[in-house]
mmCIF file of C-alpha atoms and ligand atoms in Angstrom:
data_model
loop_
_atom_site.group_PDB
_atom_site.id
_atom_site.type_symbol
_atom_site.label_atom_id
_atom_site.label_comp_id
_atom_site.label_asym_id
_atom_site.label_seq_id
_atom_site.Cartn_x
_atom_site.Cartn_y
_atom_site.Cartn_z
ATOM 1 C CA UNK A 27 22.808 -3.425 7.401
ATOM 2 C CA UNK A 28 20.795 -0.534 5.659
ATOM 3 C CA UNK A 29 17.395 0.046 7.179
ATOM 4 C CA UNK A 30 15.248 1.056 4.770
ATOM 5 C CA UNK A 31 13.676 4.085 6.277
ATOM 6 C CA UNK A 32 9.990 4.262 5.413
ATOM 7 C CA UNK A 33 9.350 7.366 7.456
ATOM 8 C CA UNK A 34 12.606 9.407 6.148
ATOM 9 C CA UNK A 35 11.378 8.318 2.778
ATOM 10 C CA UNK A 36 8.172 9.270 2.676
ATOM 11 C CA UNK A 37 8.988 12.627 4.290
ATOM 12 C CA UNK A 38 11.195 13.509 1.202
ATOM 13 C CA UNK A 39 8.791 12.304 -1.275
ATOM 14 C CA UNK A 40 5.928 14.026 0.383
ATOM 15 C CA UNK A 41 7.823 17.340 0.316
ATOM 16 C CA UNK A 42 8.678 16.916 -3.338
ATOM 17 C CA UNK A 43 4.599 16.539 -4.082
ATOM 18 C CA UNK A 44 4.330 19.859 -1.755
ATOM 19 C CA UNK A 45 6.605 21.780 -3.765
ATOM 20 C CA UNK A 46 4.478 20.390 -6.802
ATOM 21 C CA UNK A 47 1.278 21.326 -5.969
ATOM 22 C CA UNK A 48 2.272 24.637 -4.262
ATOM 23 C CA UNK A 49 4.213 24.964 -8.013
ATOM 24 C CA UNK A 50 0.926 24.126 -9.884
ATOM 25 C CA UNK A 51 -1.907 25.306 -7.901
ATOM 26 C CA UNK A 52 -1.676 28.946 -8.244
ATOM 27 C CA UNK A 53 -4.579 31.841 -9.683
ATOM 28 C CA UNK A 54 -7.102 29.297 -10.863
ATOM 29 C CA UNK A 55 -5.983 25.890 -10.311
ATOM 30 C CA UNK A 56 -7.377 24.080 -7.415
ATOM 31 C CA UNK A 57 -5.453 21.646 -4.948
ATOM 32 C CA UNK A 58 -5.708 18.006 -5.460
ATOM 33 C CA UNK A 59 -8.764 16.630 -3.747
ATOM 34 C CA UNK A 60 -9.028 12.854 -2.187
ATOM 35 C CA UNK A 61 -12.025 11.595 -0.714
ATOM 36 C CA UNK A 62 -12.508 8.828 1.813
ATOM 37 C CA UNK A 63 -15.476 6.523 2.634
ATOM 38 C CA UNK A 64 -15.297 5.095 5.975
ATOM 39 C CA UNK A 65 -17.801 2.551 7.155
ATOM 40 C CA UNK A 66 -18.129 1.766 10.637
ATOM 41 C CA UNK A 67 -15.793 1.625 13.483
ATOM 42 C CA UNK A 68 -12.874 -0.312 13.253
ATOM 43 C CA UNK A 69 -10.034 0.964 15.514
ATOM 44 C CA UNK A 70 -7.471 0.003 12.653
ATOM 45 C CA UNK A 71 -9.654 1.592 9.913
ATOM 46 C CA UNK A 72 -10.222 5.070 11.744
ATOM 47 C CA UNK A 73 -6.336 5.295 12.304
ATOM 48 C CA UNK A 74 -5.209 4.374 8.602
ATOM 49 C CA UNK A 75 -8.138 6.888 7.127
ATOM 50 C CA UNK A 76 -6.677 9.442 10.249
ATOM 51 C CA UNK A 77 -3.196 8.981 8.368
ATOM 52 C CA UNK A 78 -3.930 9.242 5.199
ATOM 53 C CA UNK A 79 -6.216 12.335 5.582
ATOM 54 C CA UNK A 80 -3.296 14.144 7.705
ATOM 55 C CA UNK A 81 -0.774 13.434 5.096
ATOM 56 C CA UNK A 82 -3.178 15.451 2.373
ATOM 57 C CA UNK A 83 -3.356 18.455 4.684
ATOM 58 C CA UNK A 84 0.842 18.110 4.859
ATOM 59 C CA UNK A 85 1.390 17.865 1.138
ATOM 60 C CA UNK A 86 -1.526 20.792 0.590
ATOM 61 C CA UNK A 87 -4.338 18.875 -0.705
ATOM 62 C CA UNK A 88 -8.241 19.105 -0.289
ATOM 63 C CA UNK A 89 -9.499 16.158 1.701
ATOM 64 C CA UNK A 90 -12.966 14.937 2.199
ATOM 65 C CA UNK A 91 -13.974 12.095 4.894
ATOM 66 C CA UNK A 92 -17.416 10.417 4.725
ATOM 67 C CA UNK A 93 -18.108 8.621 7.228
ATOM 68 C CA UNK A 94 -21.345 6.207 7.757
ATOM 69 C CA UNK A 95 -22.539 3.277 10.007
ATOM 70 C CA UNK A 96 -21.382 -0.295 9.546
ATOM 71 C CA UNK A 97 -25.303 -1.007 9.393
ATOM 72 C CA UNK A 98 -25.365 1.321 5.389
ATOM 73 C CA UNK A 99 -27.188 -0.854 3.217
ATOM 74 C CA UNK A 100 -24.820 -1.674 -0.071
ATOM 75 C CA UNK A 101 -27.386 0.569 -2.003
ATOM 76 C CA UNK A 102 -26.509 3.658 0.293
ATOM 77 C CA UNK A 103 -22.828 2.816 -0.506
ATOM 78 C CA UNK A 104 -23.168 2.652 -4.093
ATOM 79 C CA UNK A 105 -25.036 6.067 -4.031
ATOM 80 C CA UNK A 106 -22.262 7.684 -2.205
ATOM 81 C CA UNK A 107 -19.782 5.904 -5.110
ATOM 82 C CA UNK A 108 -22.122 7.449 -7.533
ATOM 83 C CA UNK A 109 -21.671 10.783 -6.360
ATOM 84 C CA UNK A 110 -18.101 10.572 -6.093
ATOM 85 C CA UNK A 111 -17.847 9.807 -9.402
ATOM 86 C CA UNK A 112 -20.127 12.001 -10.405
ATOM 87 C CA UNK A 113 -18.500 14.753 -8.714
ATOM 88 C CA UNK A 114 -15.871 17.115 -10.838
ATOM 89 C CA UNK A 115 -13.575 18.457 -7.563
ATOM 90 C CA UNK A 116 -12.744 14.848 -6.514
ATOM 91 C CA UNK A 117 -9.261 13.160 -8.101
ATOM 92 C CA UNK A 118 -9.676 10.159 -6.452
ATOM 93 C CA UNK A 119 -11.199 8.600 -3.559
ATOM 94 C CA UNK A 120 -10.817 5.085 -1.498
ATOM 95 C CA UNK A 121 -13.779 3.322 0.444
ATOM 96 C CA UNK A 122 -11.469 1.825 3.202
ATOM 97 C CA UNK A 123 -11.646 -2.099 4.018
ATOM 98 C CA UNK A 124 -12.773 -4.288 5.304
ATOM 99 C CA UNK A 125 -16.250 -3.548 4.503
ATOM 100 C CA UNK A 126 -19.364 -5.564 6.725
ATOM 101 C CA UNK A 127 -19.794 -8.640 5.951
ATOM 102 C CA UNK A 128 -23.235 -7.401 4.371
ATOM 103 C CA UNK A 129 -22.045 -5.523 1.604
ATOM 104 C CA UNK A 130 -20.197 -7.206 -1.753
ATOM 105 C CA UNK A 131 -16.466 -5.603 -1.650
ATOM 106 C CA UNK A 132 -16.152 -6.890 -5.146
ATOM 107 C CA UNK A 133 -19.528 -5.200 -6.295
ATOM 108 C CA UNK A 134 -18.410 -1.712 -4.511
ATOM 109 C CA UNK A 135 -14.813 -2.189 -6.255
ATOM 110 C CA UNK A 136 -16.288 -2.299 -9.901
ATOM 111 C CA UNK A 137 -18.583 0.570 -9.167
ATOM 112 C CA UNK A 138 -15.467 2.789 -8.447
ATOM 113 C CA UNK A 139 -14.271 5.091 -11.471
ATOM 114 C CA UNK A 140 -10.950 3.399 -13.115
ATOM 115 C CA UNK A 141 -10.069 6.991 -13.167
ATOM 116 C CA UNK A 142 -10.557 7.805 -9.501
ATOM 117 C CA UNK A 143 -9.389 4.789 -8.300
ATOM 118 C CA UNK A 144 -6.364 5.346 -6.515
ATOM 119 C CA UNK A 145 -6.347 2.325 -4.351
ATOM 120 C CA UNK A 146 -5.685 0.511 -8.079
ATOM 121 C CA UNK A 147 -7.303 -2.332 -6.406
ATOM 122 C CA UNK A 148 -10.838 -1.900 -9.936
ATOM 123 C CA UNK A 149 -9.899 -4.446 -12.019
ATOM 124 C CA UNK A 150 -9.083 -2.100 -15.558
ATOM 125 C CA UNK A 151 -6.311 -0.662 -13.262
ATOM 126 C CA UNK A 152 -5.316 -3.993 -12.256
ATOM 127 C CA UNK A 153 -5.429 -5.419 -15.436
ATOM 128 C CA UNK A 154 -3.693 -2.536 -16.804
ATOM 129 C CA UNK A 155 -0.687 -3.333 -14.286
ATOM 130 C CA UNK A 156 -0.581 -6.677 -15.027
ATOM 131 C CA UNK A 157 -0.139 -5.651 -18.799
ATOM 132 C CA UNK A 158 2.920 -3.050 -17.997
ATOM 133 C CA UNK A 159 0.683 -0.214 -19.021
ATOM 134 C CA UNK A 160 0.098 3.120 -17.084
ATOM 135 C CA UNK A 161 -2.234 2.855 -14.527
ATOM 136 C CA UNK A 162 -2.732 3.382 -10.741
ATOM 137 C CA UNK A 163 -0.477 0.248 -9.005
ATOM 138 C CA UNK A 164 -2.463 -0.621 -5.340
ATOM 139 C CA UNK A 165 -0.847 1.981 -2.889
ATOM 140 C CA UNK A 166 1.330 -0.754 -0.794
ATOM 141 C CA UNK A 167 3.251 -2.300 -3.192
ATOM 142 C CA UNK A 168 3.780 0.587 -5.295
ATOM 143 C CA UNK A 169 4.845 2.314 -1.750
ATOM 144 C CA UNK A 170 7.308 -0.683 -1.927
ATOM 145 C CA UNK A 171 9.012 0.149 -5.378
ATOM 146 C CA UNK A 172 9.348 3.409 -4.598
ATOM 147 C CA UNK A 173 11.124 2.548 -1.548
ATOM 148 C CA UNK A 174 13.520 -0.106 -3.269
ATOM 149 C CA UNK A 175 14.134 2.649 -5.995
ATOM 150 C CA UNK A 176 14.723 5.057 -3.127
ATOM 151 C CA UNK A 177 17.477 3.192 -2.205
ATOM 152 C CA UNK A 178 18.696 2.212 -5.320
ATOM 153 C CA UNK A 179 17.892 -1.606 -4.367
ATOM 154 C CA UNK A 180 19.254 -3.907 -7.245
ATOM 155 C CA UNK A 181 16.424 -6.396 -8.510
ATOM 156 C CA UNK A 182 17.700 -7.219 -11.746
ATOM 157 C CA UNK A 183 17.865 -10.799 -11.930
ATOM 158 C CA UNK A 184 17.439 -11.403 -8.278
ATOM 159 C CA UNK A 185 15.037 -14.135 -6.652
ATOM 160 C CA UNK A 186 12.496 -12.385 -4.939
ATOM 161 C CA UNK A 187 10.757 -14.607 -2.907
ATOM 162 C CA UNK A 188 6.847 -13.225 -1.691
ATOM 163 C CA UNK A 189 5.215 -14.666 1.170
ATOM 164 C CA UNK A 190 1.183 -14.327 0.501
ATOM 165 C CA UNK A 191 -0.769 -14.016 -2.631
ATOM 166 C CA UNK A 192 -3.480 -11.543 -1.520
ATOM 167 C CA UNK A 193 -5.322 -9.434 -4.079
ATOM 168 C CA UNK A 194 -3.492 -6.282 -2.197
ATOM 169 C CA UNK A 195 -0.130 -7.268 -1.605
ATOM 170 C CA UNK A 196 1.183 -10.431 -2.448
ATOM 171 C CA UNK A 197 -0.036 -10.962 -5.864
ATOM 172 C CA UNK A 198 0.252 -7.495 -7.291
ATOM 173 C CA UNK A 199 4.409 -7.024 -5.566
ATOM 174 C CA UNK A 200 4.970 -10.233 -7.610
ATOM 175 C CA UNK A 201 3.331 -9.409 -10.560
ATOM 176 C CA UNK A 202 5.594 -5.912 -10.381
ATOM 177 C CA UNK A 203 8.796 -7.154 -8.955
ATOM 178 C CA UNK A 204 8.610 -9.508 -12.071
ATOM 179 C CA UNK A 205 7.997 -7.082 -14.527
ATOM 180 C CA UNK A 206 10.596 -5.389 -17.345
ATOM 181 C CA UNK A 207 10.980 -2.253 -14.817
ATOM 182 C CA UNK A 208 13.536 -0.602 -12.405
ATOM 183 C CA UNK A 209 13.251 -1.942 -9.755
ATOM 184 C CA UNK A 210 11.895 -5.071 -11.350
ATOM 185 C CA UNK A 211 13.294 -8.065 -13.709
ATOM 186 C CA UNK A 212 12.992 -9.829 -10.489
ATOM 187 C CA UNK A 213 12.570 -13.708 -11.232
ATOM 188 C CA UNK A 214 9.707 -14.489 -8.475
ATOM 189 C CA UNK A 215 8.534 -16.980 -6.477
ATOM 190 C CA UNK A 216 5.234 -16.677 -5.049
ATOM 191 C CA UNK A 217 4.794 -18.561 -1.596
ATOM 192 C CA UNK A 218 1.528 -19.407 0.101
ATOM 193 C CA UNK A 219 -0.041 -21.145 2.745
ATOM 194 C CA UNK A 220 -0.642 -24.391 0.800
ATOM 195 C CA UNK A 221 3.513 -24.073 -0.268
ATOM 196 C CA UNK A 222 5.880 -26.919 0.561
ATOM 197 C CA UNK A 223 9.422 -26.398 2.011
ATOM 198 C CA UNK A 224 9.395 -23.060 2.428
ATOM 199 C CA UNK A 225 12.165 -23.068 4.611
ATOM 200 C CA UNK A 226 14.283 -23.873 2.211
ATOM 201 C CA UNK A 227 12.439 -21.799 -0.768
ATOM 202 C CA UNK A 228 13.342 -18.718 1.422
ATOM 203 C CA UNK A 229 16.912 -19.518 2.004
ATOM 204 C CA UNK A 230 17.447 -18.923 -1.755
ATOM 205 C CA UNK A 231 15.720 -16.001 -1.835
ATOM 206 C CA UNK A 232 18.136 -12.630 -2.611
ATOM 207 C CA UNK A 233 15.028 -10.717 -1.962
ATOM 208 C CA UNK A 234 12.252 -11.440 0.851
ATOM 209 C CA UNK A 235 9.074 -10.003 1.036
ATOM 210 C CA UNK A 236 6.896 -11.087 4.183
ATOM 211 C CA UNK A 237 3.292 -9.992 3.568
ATOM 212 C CA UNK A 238 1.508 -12.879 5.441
ATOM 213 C CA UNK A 239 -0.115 -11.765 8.323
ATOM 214 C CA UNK A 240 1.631 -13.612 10.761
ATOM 215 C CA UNK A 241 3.719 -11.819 13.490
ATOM 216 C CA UNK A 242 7.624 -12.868 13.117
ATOM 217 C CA UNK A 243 6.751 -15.552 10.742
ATOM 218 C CA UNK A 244 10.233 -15.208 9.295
ATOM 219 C CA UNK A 245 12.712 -16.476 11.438
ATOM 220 C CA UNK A 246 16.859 -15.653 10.997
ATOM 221 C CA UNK A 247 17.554 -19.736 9.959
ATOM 222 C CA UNK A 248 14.470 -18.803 6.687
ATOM 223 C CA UNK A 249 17.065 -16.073 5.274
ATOM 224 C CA UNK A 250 20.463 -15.946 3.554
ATOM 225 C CA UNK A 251 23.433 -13.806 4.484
ATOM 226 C CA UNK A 252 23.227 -10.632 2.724
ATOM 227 C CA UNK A 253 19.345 -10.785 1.679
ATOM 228 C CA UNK A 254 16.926 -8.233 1.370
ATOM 229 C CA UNK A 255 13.839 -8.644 3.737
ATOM 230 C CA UNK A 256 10.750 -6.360 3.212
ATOM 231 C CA UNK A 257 8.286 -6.479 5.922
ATOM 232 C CA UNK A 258 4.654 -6.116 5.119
ATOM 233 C CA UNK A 259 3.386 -7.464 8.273
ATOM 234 C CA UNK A 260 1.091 -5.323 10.930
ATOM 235 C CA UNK A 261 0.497 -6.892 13.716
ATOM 236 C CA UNK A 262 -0.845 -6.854 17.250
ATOM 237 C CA UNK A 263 1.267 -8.267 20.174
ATOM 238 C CA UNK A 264 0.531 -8.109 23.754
ATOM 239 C CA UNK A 265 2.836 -6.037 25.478
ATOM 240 C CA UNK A 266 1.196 -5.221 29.145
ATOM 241 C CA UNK A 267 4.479 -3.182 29.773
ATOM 242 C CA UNK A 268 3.782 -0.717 26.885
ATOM 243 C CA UNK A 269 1.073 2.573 27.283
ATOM 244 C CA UNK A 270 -1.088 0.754 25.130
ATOM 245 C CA UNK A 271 -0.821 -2.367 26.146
ATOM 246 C CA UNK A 272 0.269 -3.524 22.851
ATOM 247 C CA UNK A 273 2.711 -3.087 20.090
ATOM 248 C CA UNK A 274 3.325 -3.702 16.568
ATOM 249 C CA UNK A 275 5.558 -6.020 15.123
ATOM 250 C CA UNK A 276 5.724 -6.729 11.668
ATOM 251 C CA UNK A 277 5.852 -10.326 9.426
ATOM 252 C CA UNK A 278 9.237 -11.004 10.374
ATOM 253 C CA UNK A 279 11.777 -11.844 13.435
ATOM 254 C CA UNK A 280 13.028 -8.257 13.017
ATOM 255 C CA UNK A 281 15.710 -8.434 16.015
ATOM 256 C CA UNK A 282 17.188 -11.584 14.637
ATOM 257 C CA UNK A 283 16.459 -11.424 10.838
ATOM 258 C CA UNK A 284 18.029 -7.868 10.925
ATOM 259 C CA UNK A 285 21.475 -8.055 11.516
ATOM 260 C CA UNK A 286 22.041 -10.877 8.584
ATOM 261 C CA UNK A 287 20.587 -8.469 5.721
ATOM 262 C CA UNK A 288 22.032 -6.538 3.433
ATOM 263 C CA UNK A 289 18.631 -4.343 4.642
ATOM 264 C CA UNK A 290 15.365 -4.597 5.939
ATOM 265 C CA UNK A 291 12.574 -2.423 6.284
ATOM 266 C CA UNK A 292 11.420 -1.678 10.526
ATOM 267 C CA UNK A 293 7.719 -2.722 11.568
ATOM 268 C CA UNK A 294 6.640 0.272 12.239
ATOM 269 C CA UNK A 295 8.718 2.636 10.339
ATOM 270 C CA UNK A 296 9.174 0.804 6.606
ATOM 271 C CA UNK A 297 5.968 -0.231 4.290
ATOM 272 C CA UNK A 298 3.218 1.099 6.448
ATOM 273 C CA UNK A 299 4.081 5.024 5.736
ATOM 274 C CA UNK A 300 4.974 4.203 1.945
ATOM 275 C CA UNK A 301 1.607 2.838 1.517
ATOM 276 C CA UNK A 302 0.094 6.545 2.185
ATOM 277 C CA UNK A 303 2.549 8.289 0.293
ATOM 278 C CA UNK A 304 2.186 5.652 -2.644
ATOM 279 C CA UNK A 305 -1.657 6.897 -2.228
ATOM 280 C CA UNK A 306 -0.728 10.773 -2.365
ATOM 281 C CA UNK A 307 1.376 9.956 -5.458
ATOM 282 C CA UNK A 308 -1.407 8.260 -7.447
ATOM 283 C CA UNK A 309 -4.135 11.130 -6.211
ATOM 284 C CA UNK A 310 -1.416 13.577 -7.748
ATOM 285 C CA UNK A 311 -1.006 11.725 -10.939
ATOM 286 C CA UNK A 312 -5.035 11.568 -11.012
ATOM 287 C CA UNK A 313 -5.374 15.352 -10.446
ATOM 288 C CA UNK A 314 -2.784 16.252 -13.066
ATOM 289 C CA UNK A 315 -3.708 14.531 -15.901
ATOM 290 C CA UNK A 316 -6.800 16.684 -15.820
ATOM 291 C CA UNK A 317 -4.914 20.057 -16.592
HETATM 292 P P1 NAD B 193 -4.213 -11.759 3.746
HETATM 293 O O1 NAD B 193 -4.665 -12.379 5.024
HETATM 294 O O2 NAD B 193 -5.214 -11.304 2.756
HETATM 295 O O3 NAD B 193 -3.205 -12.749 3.011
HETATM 296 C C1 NAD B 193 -2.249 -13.475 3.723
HETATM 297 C C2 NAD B 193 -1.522 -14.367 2.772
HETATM 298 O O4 NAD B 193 -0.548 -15.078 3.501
HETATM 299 C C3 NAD B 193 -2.412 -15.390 2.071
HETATM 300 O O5 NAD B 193 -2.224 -15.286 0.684
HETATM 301 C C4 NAD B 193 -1.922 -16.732 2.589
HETATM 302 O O6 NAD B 193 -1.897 -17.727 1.581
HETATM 303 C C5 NAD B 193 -0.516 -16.414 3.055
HETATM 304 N N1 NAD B 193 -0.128 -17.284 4.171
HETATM 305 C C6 NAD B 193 -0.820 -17.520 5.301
HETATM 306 N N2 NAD B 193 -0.144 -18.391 6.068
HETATM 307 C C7 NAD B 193 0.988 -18.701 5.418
HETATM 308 C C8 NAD B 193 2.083 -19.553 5.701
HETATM 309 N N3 NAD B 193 2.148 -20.255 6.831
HETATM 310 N N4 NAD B 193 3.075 -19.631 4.803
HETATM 311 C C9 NAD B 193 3.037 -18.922 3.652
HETATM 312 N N5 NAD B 193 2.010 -18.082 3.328
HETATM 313 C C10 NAD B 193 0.998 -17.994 4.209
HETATM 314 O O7 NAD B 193 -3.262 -10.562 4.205
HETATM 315 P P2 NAD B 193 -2.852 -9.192 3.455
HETATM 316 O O8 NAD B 193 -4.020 -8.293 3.358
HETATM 317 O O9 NAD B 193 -2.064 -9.500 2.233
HETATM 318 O O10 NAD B 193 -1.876 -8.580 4.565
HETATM 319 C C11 NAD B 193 -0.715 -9.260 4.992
HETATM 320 C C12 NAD B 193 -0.091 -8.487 6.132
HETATM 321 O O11 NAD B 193 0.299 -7.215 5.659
HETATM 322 C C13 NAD B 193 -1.011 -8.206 7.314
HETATM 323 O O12 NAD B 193 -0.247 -8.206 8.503
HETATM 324 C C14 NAD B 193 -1.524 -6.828 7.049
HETATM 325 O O13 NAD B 193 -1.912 -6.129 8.228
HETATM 326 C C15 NAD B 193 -0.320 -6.194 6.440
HETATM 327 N N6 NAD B 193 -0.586 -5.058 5.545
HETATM 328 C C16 NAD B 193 0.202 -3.985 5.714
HETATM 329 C C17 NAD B 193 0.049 -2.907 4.888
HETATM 330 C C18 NAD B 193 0.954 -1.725 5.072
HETATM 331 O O14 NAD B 193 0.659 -0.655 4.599
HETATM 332 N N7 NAD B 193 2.104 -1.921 5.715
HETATM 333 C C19 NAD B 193 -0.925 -2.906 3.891
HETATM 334 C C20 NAD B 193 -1.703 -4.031 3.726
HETATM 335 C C21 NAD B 193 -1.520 -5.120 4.559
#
């Protein structure tokens, strides 16, 4: 069984964009600059925005962090969209979800530049992806092609079977795994909560990826012999035991799932550090393009 190293991976590909920019940004040429818009004070929030900020000062870009109150009216917000915009030193920037419940995530998404939107999630760059045409893919399933290319994962003609149709994850992994690409020229199924027998839709799957939500959802009688399982999942668990008194486990039954794959990705350890790198790859293509 191969794990499929998330961490490892990312390390290489973040040194590769540090040789880049160190490369590039000599004499007059600024580093690449991503912002982030934090609102409020979700524990889970903080820590991704932490993440992503420290792996900019590793690969030696310019970071900016705005943070504001969960009570910022949507006005406020849009301002602070304006401005980022507006402003010439920013690449790219992400406003970090959830949002509160008072403010439209939709209306904050379409006020985003296309060109300095490097969560992909506008709808021009999702449009764009949906066509096969450049554009900035959403950070974690982009983070998940580069992994299966990483590891030379063969998709051609497989049946990749996705478990969730989120605007995020599930939807746009399916709409890439299926596209003329490498990786890619995956035939996909796209499971949900409203699917039937899915059981047995996952035990023909060559290629499993478990972005539900739901911790070990996918149990070791759900997958084939010699499948690939990608694990999405971030989840919670008690674990009174641990420091923290928790621990993460991912989508799927890792312990028992693992050992019948041809490889899976670890909960922590696999998607959740692509994601960031997958976000330092599209703030380097957004930079770039500019010189
Ligand atoms: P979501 O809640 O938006 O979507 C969950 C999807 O799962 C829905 O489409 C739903 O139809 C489907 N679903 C629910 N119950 C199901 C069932 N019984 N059978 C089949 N499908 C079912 O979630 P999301 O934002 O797509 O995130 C999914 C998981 O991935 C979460 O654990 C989240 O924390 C994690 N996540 C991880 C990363 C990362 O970087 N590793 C990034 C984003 C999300």
């Amino acid at each position: 069984m191969i794990l499929l190293d998330g961490n490892h991976t990312s390390s290489v590909i973040r040194k590769e964009i540090q040789v880049k920019v160190t490369q590039f940004c000599q004499n007059d040429v600024r580093s690449p600059h991503l912002a982030a818009v934090l609102i409020g004070d979700n524990p889970a929030s903080q820590t991704y925005v932490r993440n992503k900020i420290r792996a900019c000062e590793e690969v030696g870009y310019a970071s900016t962090l705005i943070r504001k109150p969960a009570t910022i009216t949507q006005e406020e917000l849009l301002y602070i969209i304006k401005s980022l915009n507006d402003d010439p030193q920013i690449d790219g920037y992400i406003v970090q979800l959830p949002l509160p419940r008072h403010i439209d995530e939709h209306a904050i998404n379409l006020a985003i530049n296309p060109e300095k939107d490097v969560d992909g999630f506008h709808p021009y760059n999702f449009g764009k992806m949906a066509l096969g045409l450049p554009s900035f893919h959403p950070a974690t399933p982009m983070g998940i092609m580069m992994l299966l290319d990483r590891y030379q994962i063969e998709t051609d003609g497989k049946h990749c079977v996705v478990l969730g149709r989120s605007n995020i994850v599930g939807t746009p992994i399916a709409l890439l795994m299926s596209k003329k690409t490498k990786p890619g020229n995956a035939t996909v199924t796209i499971a949900h909560s409203r699917t039937n027998q899915l059981k047995e839709i996952c035990q023909r799957a060559d290629i499993i990826i478990a972005a539900l939500g739901i911790p070990m959802f996918v149990k070791s009688d759900m997958v084939r012999e010699g499948a690939v399982v990608v694990d999405v999942g971030i989840n919670k668990m008690d674990d009174p035991g641990s420091a923290r008194g928790y621990r993460l486990v991912g989508d799927v039954d890792f312990p028992n799932v693992a050992p019948k794959t041809f490889a899976i990705t670890p909960v922590p350890g696999g998607v959740g550090p692509m994601t960031i790198t997958a976000l330092i790859e599209n703030t380097w293509k957004a930079f770039y393009k500019k010189w």
